CSV table of N, CA and C in Angstrom, one decimal:
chain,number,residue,atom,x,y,z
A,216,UNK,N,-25.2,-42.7,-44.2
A,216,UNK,CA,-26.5,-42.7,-44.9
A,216,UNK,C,-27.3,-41.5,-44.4
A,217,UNK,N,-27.6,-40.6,-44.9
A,217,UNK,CA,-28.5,-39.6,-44.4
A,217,UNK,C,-30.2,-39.7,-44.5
A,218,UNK,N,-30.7,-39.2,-43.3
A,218,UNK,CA,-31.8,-40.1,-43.0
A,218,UNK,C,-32.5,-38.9,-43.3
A,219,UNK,N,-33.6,-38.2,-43.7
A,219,UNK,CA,-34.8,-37.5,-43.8
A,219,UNK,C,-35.5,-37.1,-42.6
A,220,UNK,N,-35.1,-37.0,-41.4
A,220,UNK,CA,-36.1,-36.6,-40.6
A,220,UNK,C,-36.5,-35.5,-40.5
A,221,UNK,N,-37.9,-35.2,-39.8
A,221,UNK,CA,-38.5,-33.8,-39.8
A,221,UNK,C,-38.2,-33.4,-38.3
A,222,UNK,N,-38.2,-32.4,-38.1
A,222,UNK,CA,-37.5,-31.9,-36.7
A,222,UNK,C,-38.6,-30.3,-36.5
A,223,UNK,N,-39.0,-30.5,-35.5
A,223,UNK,CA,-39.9,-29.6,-34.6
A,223,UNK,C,-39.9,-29.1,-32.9
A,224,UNK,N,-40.0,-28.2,-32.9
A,224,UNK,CA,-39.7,-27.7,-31.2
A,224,UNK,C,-40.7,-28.7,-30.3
A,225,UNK,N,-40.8,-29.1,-29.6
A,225,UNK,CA,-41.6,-29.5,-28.4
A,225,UNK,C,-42.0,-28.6,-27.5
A,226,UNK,N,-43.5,-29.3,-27.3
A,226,UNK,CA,-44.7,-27.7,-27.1
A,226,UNK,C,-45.0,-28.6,-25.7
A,227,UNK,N,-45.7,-28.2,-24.8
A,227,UNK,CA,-46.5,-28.5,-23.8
A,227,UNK,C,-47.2,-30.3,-23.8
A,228,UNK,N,-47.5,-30.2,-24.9
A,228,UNK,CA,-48.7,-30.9,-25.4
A,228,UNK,C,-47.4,-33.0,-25.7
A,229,UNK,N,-46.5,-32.1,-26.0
A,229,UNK,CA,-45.5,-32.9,-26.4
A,229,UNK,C,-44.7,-33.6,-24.7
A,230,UNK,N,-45.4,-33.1,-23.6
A,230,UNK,CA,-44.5,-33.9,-22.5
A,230,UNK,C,-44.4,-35.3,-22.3
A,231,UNK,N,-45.8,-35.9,-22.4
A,231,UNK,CA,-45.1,-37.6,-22.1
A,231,UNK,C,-44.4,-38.0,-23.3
A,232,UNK,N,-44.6,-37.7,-24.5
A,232,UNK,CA,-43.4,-37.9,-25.6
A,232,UNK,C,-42.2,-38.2,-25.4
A,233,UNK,N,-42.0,-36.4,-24.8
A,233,UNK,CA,-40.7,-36.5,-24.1
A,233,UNK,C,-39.9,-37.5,-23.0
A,234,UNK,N,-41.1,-36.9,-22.0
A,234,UNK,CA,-40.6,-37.9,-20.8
A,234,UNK,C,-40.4,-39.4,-21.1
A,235,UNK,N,-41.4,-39.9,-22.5
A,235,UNK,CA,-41.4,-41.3,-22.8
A,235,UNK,C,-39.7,-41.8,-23.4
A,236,UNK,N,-39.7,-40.9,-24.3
A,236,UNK,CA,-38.5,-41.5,-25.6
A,236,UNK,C,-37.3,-40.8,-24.7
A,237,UNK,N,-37.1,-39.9,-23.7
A,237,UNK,CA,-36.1,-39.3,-22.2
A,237,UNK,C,-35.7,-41.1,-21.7
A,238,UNK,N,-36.7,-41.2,-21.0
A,238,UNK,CA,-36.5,-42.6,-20.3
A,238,UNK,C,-36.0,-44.1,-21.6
A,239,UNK,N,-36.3,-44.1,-22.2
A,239,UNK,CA,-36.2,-44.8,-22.9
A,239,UNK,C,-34.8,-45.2,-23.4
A,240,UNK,N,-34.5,-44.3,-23.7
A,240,UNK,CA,-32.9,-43.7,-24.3
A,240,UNK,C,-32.4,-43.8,-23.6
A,241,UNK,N,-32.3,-43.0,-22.5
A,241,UNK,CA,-31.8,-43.2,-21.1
A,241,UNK,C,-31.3,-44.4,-20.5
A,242,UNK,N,-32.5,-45.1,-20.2
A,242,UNK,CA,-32.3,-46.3,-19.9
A,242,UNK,C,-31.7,-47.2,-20.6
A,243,UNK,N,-31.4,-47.3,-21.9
A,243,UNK,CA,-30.7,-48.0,-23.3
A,243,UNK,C,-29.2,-48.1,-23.1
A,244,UNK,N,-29.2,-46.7,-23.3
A,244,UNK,CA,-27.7,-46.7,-23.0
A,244,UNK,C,-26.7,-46.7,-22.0
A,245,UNK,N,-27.7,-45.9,-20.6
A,245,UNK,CA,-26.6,-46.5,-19.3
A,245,UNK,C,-27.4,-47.3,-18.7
A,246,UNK,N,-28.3,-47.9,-18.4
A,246,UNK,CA,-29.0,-48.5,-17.6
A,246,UNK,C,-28.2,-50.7,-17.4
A,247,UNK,N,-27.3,-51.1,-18.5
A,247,UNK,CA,-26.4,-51.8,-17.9
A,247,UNK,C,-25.4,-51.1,-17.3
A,248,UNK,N,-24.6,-49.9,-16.6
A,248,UNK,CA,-23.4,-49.5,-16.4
A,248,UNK,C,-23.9,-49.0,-14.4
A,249,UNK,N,-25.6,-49.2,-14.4
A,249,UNK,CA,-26.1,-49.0,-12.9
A,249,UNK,C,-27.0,-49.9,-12.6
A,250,UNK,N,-27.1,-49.8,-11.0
A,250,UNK,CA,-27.9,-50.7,-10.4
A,250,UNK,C,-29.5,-50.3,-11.1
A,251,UNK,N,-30.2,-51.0,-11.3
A,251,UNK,CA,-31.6,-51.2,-11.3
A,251,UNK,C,-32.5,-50.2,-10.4
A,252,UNK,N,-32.3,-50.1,-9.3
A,252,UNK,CA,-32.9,-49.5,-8.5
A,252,UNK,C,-31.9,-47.4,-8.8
A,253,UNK,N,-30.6,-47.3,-8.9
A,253,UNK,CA,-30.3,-45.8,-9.4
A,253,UNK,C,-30.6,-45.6,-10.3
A,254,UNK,N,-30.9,-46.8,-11.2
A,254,UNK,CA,-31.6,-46.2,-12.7
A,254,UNK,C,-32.7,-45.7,-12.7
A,255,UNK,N,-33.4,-46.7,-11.8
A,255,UNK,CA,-35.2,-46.0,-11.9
A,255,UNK,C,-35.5,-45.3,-11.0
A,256,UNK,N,-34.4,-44.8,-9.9
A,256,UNK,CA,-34.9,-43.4,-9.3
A,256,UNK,C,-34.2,-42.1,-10.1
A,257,UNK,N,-33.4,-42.3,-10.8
A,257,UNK,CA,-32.4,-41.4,-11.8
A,257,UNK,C,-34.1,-40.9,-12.4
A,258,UNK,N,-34.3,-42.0,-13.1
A,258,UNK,CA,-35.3,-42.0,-14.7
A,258,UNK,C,-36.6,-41.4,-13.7
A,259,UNK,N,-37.1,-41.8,-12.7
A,259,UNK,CA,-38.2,-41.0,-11.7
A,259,UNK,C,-37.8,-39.6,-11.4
A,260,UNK,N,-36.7,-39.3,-11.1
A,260,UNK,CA,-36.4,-37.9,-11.0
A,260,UNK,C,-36.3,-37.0,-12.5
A,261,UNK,N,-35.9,-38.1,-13.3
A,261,UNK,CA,-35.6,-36.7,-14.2
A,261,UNK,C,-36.3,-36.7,-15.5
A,262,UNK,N,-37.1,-37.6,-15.5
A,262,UNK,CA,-38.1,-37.9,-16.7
A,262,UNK,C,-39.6,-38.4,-16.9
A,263,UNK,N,-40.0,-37.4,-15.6
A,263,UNK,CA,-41.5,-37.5,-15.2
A,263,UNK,C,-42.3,-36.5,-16.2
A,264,UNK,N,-43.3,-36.5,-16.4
A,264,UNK,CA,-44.5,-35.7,-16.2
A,264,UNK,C,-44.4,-33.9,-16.0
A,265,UNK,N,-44.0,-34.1,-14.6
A,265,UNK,CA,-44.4,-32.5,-14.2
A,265,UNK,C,-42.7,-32.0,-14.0
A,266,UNK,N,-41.7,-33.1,-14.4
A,266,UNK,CA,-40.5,-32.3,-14.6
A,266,UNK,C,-40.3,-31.4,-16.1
A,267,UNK,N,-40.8,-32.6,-17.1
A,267,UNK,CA,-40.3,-32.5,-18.2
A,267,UNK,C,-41.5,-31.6,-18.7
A,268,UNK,N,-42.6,-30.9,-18.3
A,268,UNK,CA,-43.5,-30.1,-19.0
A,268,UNK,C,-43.0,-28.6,-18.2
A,269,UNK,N,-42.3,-28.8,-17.1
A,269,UNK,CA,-42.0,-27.4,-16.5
A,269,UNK,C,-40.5,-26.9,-17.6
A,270,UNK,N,-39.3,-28.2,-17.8
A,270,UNK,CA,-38.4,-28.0,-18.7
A,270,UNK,C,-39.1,-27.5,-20.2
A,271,UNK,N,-39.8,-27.8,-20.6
A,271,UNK,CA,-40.6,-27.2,-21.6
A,271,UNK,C,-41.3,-25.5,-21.9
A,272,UNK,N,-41.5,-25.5,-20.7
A,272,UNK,CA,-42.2,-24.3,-20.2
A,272,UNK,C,-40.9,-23.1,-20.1
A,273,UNK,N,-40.2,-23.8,-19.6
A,273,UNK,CA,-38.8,-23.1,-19.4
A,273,UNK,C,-38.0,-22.4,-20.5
A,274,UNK,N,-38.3,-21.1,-20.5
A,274,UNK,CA,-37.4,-19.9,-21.7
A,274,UNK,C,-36.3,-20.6,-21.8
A,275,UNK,N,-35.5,-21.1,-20.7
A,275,UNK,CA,-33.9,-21.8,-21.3
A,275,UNK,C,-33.8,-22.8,-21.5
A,276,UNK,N,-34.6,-23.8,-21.6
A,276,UNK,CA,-34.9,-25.2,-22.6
A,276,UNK,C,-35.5,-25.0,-23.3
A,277,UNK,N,-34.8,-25.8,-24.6
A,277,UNK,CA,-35.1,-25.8,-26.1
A,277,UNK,C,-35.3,-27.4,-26.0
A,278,UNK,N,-36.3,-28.1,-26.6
A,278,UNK,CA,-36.4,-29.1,-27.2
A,278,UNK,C,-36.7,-29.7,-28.5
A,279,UNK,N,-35.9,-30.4,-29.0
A,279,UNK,CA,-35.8,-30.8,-30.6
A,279,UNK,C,-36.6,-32.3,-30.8
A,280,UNK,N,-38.0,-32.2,-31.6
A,280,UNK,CA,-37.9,-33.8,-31.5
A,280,UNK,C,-37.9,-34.3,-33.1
A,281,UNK,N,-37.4,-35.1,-32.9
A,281,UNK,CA,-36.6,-35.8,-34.8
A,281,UNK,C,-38.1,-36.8,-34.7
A,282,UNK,N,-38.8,-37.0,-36.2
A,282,UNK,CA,-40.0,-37.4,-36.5
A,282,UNK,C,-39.4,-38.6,-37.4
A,283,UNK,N,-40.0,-39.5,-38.0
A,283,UNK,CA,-39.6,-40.3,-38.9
A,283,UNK,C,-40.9,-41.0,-39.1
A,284,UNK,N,-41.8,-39.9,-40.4
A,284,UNK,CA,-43.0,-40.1,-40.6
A,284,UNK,C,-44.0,-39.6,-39.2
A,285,UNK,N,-44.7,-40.7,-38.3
A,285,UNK,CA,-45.5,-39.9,-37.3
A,285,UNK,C,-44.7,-40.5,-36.1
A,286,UNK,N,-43.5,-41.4,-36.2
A,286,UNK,CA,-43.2,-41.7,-34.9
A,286,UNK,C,-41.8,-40.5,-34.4
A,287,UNK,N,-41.7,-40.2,-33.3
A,287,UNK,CA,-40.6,-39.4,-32.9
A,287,UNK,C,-39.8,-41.0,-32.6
A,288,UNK,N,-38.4,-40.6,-33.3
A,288,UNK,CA,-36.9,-41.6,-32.8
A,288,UNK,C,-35.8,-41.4,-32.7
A,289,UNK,N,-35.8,-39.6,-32.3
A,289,UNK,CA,-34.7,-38.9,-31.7
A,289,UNK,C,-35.0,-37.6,-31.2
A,290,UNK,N,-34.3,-37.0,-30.0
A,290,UNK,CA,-34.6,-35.9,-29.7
A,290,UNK,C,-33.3,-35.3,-28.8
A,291,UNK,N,-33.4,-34.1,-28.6
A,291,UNK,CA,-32.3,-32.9,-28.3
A,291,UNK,C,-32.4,-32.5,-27.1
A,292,UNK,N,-32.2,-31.7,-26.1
A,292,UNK,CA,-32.5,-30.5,-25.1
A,292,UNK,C,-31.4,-29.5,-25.1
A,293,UNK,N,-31.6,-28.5,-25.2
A,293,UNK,CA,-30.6,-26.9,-25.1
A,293,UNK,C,-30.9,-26.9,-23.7
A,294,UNK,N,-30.3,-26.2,-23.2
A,294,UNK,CA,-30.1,-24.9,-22.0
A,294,UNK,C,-29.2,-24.3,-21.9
A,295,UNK,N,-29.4,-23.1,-21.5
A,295,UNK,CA,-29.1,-21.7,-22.3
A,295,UNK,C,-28.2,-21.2,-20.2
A,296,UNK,N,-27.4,-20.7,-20.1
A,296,UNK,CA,-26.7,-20.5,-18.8
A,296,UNK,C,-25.6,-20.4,-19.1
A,297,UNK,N,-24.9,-20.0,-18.0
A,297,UNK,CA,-23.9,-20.0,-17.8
A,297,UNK,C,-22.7,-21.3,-18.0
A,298,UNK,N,-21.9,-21.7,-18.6
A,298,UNK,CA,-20.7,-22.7,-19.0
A,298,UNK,C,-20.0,-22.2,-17.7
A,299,UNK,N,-19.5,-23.7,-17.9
A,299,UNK,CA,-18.3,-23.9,-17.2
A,299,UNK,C,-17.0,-22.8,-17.3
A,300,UNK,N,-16.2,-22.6,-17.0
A,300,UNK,CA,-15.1,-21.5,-17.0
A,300,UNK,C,-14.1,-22.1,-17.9
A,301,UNK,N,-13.8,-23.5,-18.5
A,301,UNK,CA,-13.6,-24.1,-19.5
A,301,UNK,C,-14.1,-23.6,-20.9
A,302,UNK,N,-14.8,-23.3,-21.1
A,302,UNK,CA,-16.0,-23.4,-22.2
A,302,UNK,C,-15.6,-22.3,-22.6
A,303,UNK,N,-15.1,-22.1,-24.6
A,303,UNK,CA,-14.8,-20.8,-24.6
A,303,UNK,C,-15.6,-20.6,-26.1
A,304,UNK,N,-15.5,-20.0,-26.6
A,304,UNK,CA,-16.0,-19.2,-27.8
A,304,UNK,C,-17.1,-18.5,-27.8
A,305,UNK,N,-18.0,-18.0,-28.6
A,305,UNK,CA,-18.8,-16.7,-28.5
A,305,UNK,C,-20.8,-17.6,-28.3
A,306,UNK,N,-21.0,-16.9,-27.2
A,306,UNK,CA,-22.4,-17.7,-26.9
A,306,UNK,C,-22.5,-18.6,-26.9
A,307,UNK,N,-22.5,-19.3,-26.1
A,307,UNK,CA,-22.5,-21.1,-26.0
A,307,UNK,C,-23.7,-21.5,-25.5
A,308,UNK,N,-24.1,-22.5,-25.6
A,308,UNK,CA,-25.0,-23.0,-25.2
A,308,UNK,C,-24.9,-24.5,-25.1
A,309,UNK,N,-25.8,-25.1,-24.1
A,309,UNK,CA,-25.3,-26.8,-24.2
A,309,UNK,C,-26.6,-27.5,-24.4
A,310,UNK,N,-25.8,-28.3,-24.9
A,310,UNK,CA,-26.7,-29.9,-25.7
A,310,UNK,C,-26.4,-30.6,-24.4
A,311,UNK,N,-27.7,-30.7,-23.8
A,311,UNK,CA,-27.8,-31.6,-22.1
A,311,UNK,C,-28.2,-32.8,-22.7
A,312,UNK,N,-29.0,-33.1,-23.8
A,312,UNK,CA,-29.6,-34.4,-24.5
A,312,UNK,C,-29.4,-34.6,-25.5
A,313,UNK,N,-28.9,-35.7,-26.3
A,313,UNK,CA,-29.1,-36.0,-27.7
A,313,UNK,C,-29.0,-37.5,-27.6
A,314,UNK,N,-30.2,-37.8,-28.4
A,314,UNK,CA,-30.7,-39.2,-28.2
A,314,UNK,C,-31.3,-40.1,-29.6
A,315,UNK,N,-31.2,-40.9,-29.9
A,315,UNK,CA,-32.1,-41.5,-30.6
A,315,UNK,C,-32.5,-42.9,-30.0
A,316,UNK,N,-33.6,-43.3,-31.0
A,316,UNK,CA,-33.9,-44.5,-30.2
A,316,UNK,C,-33.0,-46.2,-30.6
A,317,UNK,N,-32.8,-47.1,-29.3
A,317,UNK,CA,-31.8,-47.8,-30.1
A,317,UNK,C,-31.9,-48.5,-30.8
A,318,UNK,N,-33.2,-49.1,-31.8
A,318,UNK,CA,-32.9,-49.9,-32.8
A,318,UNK,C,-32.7,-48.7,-33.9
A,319,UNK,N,-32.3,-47.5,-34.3
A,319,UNK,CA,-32.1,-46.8,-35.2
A,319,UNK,C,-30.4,-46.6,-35.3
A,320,UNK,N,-29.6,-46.8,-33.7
A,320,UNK,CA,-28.1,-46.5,-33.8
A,320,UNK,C,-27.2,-46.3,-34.4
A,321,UNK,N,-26.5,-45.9,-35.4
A,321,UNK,CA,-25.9,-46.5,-36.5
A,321,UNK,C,-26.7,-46.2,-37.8
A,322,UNK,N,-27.7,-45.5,-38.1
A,322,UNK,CA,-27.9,-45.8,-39.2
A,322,UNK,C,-28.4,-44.5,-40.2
A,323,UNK,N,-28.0,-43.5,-39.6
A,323,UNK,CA,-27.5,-41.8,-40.0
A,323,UNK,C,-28.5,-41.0,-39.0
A,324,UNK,N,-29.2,-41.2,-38.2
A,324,UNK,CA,-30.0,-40.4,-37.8
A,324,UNK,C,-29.8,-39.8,-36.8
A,325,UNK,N,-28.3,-39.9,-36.1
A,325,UNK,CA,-27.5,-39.0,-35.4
A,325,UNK,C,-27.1,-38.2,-36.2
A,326,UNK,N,-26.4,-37.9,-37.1
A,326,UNK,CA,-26.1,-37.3,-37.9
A,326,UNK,C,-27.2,-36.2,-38.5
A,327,UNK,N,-28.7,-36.6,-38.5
A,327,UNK,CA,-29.4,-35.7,-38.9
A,327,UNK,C,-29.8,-35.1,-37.6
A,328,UNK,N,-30.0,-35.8,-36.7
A,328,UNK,CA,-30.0,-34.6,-35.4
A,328,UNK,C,-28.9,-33.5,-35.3
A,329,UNK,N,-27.5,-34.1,-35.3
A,329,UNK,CA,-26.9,-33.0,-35.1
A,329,UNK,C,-26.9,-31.9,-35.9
A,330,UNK,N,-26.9,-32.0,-37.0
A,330,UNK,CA,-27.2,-31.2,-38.5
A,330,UNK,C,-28.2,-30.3,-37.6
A,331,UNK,N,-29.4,-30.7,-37.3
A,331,UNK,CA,-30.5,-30.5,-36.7
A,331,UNK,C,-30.3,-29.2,-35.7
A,332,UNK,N,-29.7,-29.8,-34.8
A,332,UNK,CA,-29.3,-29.1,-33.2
A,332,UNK,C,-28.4,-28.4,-34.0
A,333,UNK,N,-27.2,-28.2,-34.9
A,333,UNK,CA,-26.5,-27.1,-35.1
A,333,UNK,C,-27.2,-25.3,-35.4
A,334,UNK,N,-28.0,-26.4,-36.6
A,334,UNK,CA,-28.8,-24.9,-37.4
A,334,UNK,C,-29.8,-24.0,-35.7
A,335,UNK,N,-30.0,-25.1,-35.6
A,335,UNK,CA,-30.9,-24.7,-34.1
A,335,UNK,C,-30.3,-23.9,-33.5
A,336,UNK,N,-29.3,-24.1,-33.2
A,336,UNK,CA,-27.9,-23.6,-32.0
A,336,UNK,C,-27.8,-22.0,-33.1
A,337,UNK,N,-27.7,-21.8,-34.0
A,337,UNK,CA,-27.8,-20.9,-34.8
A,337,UNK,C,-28.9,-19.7,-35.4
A,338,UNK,N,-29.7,-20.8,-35.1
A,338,UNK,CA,-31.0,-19.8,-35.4
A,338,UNK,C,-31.4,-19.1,-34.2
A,339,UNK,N,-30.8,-20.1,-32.8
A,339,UNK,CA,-31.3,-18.8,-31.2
A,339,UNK,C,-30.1,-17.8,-31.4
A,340,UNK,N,-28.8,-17.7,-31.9
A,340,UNK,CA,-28.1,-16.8,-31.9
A,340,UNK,C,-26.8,-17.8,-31.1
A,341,UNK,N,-27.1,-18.6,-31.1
A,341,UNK,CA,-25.7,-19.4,-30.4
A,341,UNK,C,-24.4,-20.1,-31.5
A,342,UNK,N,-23.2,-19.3,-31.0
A,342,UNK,CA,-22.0,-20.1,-31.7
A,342,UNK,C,-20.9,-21.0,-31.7
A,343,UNK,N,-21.4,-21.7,-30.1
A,343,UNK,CA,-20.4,-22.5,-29.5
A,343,UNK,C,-21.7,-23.7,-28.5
A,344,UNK,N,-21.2,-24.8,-28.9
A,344,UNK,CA,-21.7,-25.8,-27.9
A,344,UNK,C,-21.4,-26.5,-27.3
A,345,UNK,N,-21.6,-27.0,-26.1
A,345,UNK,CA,-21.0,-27.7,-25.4
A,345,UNK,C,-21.7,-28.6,-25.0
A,346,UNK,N,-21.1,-29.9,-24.7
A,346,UNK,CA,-21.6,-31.2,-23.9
A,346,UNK,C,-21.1,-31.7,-23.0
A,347,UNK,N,-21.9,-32.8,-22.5
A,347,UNK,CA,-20.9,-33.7,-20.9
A,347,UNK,C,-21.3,-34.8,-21.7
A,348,UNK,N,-20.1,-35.7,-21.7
A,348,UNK,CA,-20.5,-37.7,-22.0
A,348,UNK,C,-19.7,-38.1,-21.2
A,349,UNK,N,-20.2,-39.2,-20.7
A,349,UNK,CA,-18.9,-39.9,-20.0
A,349,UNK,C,-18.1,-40.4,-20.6
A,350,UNK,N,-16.6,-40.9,-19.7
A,350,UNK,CA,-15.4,-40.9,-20.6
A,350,UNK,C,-15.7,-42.2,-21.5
A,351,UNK,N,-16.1,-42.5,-20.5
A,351,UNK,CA,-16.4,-44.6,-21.2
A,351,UNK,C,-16.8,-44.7,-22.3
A,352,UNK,N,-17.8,-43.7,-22.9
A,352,UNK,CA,-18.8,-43.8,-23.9
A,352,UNK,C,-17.9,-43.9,-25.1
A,353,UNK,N,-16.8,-44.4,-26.1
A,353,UNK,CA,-15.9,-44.2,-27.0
A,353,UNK,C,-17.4,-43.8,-27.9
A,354,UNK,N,-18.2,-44.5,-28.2
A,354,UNK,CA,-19.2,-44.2,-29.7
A,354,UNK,C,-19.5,-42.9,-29.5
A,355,UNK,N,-20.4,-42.7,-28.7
A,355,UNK,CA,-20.5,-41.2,-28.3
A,355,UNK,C,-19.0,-40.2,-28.6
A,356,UNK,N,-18.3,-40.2,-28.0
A,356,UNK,CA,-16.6,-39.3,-28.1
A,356,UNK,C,-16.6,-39.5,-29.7
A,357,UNK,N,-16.8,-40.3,-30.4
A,357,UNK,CA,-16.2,-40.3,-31.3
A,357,UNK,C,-17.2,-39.9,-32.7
A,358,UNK,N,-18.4,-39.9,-32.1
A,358,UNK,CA,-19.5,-39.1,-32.7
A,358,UNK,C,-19.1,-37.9,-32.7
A,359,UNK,N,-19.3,-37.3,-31.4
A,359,UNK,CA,-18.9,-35.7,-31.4
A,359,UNK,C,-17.4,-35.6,-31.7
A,360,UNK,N,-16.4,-35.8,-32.0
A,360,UNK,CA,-15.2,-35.5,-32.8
A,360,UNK,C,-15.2,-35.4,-34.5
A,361,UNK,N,-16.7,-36.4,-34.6
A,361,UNK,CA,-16.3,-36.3,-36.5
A,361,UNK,C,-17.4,-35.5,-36.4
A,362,UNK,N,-18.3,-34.5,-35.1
A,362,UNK,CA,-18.6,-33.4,-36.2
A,362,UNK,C,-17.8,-32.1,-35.0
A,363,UNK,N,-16.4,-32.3,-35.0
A,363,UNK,CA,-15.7,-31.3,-34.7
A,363,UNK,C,-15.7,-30.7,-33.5
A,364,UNK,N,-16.4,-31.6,-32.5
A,364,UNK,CA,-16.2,-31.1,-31.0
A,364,UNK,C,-14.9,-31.5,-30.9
A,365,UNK,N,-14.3,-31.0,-29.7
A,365,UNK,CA,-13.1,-31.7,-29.0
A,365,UNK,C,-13.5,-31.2,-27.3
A,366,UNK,N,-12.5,-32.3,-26.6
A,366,UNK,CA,-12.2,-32.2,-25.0
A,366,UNK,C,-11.6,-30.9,-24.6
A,367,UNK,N,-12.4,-30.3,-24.0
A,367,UNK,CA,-12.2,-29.1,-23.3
A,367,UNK,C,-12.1,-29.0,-21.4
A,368,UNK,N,-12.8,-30.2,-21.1
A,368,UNK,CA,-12.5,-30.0,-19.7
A,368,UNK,C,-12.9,-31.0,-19.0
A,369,UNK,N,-13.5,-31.5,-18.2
A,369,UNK,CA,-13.9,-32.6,-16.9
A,369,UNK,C,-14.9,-32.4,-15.9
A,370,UNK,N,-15.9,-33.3,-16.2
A,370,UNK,CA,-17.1,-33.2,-15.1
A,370,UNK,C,-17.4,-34.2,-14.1
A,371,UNK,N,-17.9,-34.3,-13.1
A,371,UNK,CA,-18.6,-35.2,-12.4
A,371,UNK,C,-19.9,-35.6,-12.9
A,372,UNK,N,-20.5,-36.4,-12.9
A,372,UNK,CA,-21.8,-37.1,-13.0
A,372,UNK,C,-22.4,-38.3,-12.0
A,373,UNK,N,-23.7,-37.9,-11.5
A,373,UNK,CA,-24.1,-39.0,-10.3
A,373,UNK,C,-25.4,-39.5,-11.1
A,374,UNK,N,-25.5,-40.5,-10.5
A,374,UNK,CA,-26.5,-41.1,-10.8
A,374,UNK,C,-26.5,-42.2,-9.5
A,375,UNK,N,-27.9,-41.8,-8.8
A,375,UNK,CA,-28.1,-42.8,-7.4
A,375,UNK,C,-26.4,-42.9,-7.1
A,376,UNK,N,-25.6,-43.6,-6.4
A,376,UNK,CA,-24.8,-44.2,-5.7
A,376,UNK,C,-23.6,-44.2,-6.7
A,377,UNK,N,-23.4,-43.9,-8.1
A,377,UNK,CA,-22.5,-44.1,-8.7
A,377,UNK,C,-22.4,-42.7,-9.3
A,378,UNK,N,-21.1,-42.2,-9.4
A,378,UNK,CA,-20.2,-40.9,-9.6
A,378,UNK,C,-19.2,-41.7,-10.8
A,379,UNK,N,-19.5,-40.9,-11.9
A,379,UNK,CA,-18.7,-40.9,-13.3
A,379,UNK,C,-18.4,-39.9,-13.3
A,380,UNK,N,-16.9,-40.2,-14.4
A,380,UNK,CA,-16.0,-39.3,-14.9
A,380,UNK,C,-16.9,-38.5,-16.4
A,381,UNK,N,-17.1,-37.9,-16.7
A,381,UNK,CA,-17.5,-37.0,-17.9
A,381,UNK,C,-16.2,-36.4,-18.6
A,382,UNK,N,-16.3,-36.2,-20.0
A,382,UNK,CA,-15.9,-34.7,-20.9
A,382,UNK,C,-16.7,-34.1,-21.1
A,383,UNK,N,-15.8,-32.3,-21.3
A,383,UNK,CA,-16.9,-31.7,-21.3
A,383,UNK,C,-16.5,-31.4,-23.1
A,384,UNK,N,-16.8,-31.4,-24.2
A,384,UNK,CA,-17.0,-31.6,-25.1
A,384,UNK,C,-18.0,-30.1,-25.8
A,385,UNK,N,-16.7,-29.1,-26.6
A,385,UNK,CA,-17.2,-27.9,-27.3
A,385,UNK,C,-16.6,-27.8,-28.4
A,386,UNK,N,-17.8,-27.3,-29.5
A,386,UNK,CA,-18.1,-27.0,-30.8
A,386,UNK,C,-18.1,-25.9,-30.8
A,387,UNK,N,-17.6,-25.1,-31.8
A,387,UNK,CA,-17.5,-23.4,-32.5
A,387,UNK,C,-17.7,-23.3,-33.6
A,388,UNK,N,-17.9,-22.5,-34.1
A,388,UNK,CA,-17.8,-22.0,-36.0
A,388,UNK,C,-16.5,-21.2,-36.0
């Protein structure tokens, strides 16, 4: 089902948004697979206030937030760097976030993000993207396969006390 959402960069003004619907998501989706206490120093470190308005600030984050009407119920993050030595095709750039909120799951508005984050990835001049999911995630893997990523390589991921397996997961035109 294709969902109608409106999609806009995130400004300054937009950080506890972020930092809000960051944690939120966050927490949804891995927050049974860790302890309680790695999750909320994870989500303390990486989805504060004065992290998420400096990533804002930051020329190599890009942030996307998906609208539905006045509430935000999905959102993106770019950064723009150096790839992995895996990572191949022309300007790449990576999708470090892509989120919606969980009562929406399922119900096309991943689908309009990515749409979303593609044109995006295109409008900065980028023609290859890349991501990390963990292996475990099958919905995730299988999201990004029906819009034409495939497994390119292998990451680590920590979170407090626990070290997961990741793909690293890239798109081209």
């Amino acid at each position: 089902m294709k969902r109608n959402l409106t999609f806009r960069k995130a400004i300054v003004a937009d950080t506890s948004t972020v930092a809000q619907i960051g944690a939120e998501t966050f927490r949804a989706e891995f927050g049974p697979y860790h302890t309680p206490e790695d999750m909320e120093e994870y989500l303390a470190d990486n989805f504060n206030n004065e992290i998420i308005q400096s990533l804002i600030e930051d020329v190599s984050h890009h942030f996307l937030l998906g609208y539905e009407g006045e509430k935000v119920i999905a959102y993106a993050m770019f950064r723009e760097g150096t790839p992995p030595d895996f990572v191949s095709g022309s300007s790449p750039i990576e999708l470090v976030r892509f989120y919606v909120i969980p009562e929406v799951i399922g119900l096309g508005y991943g689908s309009a993000l990515m749409q979303a984050c593609m044109e995006e990835a295109r409008t900065m001049g980028h023609e290859t993207i890349w991501l990390a999911t963990w292996q475990e995630n099958k919905r995730a893997i299988g999201f990004y396969e029906k819009w034409g990523f495939r497994i390119v390589g292998n990451a680590i991921y920590v979170i407090g006390q626990d070290v997961t397996d990741d793909f690293i997961l890239q798109w081209s035109e």
